[in-house]
Short mmCIF file of N, CA and C in Angstrom, two decimals:
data_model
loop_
_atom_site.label_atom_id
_atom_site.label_comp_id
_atom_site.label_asym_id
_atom_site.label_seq_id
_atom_site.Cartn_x
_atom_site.Cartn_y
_atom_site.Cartn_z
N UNK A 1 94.94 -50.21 65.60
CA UNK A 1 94.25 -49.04 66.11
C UNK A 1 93.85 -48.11 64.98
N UNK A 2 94.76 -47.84 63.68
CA UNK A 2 94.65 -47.27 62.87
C UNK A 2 93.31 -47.42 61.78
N UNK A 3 92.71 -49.18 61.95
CA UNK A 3 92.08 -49.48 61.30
C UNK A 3 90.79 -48.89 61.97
N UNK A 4 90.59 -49.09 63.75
CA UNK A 4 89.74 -48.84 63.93
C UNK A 4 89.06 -47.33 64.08
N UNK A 5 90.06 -46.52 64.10
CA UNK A 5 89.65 -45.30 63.51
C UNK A 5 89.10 -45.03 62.22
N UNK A 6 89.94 -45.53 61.34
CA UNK A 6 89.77 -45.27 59.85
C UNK A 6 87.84 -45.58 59.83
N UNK A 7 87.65 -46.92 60.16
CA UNK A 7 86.50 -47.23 60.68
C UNK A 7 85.17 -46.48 60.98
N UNK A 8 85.81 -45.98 62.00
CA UNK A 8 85.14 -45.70 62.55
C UNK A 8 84.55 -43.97 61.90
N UNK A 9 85.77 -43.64 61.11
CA UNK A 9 85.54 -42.40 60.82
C UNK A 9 84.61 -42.30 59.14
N UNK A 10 84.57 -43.49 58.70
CA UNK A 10 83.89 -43.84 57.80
C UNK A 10 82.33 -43.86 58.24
N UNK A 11 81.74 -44.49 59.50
CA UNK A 11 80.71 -45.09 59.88
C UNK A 11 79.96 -43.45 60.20
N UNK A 12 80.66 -42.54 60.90
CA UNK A 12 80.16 -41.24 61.09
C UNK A 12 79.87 -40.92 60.05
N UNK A 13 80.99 -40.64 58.74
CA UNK A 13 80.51 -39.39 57.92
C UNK A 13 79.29 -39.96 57.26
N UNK A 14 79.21 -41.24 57.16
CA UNK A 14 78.00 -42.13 56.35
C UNK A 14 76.91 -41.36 57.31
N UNK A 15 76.98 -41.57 58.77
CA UNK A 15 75.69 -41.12 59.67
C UNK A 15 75.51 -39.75 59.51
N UNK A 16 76.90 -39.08 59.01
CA UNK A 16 76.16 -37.28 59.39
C UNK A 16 76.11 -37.07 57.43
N UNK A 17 76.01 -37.91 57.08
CA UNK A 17 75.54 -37.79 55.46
C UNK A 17 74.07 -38.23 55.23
N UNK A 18 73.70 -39.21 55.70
CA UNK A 18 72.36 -39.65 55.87
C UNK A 18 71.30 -37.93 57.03
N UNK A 19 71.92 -38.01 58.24
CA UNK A 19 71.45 -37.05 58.57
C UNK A 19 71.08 -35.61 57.99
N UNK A 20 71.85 -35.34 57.48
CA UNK A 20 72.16 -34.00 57.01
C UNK A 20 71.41 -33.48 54.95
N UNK A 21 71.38 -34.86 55.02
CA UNK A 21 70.44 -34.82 53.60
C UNK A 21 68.98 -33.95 53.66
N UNK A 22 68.50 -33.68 53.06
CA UNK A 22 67.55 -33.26 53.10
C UNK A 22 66.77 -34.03 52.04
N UNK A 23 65.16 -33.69 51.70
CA UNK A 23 64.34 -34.52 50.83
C UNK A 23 64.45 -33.23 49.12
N UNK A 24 64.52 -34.00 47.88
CA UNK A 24 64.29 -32.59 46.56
C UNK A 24 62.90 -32.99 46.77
N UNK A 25 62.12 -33.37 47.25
CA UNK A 25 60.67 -33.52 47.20
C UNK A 25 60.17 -32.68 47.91
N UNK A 26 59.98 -31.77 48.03
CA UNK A 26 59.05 -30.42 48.60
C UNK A 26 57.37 -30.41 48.22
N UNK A 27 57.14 -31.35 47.53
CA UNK A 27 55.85 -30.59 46.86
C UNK A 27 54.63 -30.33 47.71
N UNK A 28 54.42 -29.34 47.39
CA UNK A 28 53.27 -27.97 48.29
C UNK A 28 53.21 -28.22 49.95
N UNK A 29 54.84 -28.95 50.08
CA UNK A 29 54.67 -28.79 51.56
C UNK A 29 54.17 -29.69 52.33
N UNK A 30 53.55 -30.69 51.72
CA UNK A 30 53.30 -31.86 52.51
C UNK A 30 54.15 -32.50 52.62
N UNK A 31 55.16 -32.33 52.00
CA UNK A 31 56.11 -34.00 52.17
C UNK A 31 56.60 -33.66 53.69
N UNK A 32 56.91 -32.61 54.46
CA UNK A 32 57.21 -31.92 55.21
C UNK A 32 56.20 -32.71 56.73
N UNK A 33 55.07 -33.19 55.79
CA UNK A 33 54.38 -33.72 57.04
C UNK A 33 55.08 -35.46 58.06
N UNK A 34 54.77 -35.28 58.97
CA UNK A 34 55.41 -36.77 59.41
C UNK A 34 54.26 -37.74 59.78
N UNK A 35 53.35 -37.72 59.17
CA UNK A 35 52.45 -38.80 58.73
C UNK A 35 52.85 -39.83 58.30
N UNK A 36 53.46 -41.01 57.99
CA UNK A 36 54.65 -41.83 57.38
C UNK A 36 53.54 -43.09 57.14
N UNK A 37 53.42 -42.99 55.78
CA UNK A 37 52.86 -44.67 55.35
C UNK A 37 53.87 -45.58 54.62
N UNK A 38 54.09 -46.90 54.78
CA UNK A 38 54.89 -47.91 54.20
C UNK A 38 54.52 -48.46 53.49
N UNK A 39 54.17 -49.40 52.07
CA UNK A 39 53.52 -49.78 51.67
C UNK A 39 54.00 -50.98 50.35
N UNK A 40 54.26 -52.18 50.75
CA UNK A 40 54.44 -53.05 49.80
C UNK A 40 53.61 -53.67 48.94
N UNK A 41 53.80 -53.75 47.31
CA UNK A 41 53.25 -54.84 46.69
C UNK A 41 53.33 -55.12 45.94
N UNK A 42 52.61 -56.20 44.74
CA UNK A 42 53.57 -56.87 44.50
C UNK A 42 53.23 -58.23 43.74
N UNK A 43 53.64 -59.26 43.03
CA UNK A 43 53.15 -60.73 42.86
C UNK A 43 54.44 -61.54 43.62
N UNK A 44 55.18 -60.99 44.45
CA UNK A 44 56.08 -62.45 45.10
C UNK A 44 55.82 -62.99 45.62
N UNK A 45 55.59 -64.93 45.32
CA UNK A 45 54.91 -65.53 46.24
C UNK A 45 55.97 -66.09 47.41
N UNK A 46 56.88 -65.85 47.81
CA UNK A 46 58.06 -66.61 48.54
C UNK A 46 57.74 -65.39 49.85
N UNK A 47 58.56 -65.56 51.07
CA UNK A 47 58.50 -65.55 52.22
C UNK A 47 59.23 -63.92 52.31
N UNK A 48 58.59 -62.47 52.79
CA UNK A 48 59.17 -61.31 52.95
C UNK A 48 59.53 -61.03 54.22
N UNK A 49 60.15 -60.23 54.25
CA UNK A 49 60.48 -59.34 55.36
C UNK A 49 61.22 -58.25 55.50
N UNK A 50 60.40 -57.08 56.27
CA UNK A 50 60.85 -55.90 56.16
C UNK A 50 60.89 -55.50 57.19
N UNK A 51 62.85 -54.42 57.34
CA UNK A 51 63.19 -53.82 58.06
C UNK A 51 63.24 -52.05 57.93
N UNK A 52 62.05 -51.11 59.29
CA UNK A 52 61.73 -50.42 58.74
C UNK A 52 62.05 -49.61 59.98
N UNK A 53 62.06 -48.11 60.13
CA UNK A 53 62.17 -47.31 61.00
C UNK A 53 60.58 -46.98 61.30
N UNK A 54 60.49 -46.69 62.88
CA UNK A 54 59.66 -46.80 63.42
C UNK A 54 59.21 -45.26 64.22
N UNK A 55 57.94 -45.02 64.36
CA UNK A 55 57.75 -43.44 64.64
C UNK A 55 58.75 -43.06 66.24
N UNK A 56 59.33 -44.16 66.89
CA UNK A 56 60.32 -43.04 67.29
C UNK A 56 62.21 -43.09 67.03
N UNK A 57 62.01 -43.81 65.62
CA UNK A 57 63.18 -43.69 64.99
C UNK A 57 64.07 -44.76 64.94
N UNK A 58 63.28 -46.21 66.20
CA UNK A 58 63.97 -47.49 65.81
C UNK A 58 63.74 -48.08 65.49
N UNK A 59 64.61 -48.98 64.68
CA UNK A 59 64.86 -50.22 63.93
C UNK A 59 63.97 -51.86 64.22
N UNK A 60 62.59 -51.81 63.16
CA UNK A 60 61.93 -52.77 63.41
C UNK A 60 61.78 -53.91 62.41
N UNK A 61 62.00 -55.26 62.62
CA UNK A 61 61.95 -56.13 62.01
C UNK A 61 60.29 -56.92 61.85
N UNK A 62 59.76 -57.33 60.97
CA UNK A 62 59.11 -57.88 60.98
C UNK A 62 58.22 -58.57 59.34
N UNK A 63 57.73 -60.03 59.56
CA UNK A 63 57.26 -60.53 58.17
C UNK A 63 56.13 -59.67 57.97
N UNK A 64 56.51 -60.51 56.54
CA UNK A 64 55.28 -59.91 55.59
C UNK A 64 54.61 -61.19 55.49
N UNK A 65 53.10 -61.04 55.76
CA UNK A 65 52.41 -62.31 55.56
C UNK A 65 51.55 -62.34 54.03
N UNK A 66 51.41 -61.47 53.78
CA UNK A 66 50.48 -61.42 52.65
C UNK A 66 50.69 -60.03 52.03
N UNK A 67 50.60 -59.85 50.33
CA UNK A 67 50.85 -58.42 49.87
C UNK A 67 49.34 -58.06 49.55
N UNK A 68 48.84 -56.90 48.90
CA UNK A 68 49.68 -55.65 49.56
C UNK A 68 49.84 -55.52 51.15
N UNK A 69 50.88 -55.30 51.91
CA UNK A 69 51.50 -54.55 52.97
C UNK A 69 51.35 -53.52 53.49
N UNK A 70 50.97 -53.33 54.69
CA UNK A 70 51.23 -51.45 54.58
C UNK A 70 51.35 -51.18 56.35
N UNK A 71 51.87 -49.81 56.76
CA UNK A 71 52.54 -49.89 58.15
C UNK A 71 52.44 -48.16 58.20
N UNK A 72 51.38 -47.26 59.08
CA UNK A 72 51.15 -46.10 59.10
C UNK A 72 51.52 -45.76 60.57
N UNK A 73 51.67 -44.70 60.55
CA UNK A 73 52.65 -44.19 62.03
C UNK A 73 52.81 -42.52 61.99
N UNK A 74 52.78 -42.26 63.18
CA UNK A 74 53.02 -40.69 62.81
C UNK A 74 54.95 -40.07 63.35
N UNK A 75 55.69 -39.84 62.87
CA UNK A 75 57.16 -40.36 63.24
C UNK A 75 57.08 -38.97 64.65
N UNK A 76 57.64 -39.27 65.64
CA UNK A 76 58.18 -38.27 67.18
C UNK A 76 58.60 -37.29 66.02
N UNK A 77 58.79 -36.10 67.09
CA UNK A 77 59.64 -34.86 66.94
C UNK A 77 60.82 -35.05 66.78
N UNK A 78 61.67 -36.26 67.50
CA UNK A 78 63.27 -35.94 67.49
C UNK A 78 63.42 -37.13 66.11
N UNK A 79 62.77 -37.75 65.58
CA UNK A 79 63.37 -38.61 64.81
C UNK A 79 63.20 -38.26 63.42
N UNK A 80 64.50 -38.19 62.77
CA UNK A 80 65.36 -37.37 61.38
C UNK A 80 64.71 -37.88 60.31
N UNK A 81 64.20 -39.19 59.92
CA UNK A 81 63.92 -39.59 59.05
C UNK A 81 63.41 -41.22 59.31
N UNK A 82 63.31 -41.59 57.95
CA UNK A 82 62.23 -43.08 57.76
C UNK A 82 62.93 -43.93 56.78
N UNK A 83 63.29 -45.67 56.86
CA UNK A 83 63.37 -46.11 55.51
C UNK A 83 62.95 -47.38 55.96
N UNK A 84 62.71 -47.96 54.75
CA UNK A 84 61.92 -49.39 54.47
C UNK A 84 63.17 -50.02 53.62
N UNK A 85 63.07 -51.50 54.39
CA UNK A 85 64.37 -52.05 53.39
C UNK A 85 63.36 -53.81 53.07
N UNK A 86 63.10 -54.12 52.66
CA UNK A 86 62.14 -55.59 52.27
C UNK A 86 62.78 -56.45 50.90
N UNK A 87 63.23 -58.01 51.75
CA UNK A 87 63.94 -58.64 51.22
C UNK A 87 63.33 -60.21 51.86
N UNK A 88 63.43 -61.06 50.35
CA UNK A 88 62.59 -62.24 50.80
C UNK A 88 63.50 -63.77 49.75
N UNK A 89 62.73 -64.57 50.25
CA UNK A 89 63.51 -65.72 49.22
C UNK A 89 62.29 -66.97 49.02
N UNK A 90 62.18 -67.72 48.45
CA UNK A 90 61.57 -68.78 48.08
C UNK A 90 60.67 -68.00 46.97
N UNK A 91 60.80 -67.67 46.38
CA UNK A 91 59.74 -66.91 45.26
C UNK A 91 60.02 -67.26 44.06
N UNK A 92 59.54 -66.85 42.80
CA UNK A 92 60.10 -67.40 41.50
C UNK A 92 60.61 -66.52 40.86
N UNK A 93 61.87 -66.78 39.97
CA UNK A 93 62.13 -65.64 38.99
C UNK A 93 61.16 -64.45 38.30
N UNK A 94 61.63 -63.61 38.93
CA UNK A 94 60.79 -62.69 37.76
C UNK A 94 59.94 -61.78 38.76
N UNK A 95 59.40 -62.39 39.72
CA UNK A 95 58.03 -61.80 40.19
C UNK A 95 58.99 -60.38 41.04
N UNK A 96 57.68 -59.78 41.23
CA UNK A 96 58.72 -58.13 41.72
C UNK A 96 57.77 -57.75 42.68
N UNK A 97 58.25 -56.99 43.70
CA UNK A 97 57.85 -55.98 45.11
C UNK A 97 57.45 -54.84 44.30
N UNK A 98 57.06 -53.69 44.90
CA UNK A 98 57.54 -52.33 44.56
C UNK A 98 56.88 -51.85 46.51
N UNK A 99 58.13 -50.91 46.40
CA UNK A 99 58.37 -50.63 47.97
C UNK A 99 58.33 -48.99 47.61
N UNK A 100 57.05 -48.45 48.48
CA UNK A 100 57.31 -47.08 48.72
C UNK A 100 57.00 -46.27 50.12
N UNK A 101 57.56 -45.30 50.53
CA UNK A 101 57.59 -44.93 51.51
C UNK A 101 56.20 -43.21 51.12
N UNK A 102 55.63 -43.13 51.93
CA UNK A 102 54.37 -41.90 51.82
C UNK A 102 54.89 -40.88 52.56
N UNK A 103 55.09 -39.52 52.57
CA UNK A 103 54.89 -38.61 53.56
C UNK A 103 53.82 -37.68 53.49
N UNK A 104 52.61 -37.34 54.39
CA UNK A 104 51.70 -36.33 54.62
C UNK A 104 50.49 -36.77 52.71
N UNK A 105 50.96 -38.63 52.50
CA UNK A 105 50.08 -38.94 51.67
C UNK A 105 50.79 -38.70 50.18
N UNK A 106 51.63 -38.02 50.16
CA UNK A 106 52.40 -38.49 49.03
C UNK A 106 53.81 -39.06 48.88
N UNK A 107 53.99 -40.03 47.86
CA UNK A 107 54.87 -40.44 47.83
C UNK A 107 56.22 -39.56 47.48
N UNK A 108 57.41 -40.57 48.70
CA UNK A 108 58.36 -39.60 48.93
C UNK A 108 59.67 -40.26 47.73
N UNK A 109 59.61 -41.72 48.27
CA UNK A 109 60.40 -42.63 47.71
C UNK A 109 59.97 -43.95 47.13
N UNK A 110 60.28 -44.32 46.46
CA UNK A 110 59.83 -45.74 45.98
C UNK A 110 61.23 -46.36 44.65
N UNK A 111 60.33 -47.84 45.08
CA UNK A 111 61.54 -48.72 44.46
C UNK A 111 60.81 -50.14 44.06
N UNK A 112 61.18 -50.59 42.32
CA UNK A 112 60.17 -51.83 42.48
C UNK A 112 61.84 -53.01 42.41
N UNK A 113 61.74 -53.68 42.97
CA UNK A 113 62.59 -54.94 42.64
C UNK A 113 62.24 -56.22 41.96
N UNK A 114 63.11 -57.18 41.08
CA UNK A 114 62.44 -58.17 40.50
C UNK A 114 63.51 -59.67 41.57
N UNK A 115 62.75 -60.38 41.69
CA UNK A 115 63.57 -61.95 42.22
C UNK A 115 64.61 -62.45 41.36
N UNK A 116 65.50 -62.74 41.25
CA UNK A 116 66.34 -63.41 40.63
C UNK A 116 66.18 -64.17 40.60
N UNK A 117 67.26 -65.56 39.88
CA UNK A 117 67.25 -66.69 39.43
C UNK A 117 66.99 -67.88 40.78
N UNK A 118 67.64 -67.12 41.68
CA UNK A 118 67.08 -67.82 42.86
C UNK A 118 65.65 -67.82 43.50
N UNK A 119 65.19 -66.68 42.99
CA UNK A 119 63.70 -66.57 43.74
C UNK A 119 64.03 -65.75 44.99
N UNK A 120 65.48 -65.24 45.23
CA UNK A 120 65.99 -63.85 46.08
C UNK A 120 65.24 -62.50 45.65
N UNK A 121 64.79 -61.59 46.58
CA UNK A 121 64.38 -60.43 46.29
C UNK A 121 64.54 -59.57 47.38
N UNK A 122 65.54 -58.70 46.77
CA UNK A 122 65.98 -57.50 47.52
C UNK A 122 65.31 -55.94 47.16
N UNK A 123 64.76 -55.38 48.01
CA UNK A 123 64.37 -53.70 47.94
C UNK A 123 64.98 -53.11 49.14
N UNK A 124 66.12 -52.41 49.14
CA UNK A 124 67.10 -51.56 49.83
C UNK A 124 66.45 -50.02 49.37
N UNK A 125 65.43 -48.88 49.87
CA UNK A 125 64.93 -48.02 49.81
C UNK A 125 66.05 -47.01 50.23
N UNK A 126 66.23 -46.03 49.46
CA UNK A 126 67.29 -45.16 50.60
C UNK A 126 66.07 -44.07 51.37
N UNK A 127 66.66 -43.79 52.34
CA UNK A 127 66.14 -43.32 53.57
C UNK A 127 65.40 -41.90 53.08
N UNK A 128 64.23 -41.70 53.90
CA UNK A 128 63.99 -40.38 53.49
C UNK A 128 64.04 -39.76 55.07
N UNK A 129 64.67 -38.52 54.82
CA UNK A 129 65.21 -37.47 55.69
C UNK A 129 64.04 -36.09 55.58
N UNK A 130 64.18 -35.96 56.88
CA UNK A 130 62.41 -34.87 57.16
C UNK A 130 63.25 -33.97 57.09
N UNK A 131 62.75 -32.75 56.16
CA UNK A 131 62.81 -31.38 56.01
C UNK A 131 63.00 -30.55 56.87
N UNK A 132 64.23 -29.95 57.30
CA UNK A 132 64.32 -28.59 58.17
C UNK A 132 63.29 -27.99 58.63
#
């Protein structure tokens, strides 16, 4: 029982830490907008897929057929924030993504990843959280 508290009390503070973040990206106030563009690309030729939050805040899976990528949405009122997570395999060493998330047209977050020896390629974006 002890564990599943401990648990469980871990899984919250992670959720009211993610929540409660705010963005250091302020600039002139647009980031503030919830205009939300996604946007992968890239030379990986192996098989993607990205898991992304969706304008009313749930969790959507879906491939990537061809780069550049991109996924525009305007996010609801009640939903806190946005992240892009895109991870693929059959590709060749070396080749790289770069994953960024847009708000109100500028970029909020971004991340480039390279494939490993396997031709694995991981981009884990951390979340961006809408401004008070």
């Amino acid at each position: 029982m002890k564990s599943i508290l401990k648990t469980l009390a871990v899984v919250l503070t992670l959720a009211f830490t993610v929540v409660s973040c705010s963005s250091d990206n302020d600039d002139n106030g647009s980031a503030a907008s919830r205009d939300i563009k996604y946007e992968v690309t890239g030379n990986f030729a192996g098989q993607l897929d990205a898991t992304y939050i969706e304008k009313g805040g749930n969790a959507l899976n879906e491939d990537i057929n061809a780069l550049p990528w991109t996924k525009e949405f305007t996010a609801d009122a009640g939903t806190n924030g946005v992240s892009l997570n895109v991870s693929g395999l059959g590709g060749t060493p070396g080749q790289t993504i770069t994953v960024k998330i847009y708000a109100g047209g500028n970029v909020v977050k971004e991340l480039t990843a390279t494939a490993n020896n396997d031709g694995i390629i991981v981009a884990v974006v951390s979340p961006y959280v809408f401004p008070l």
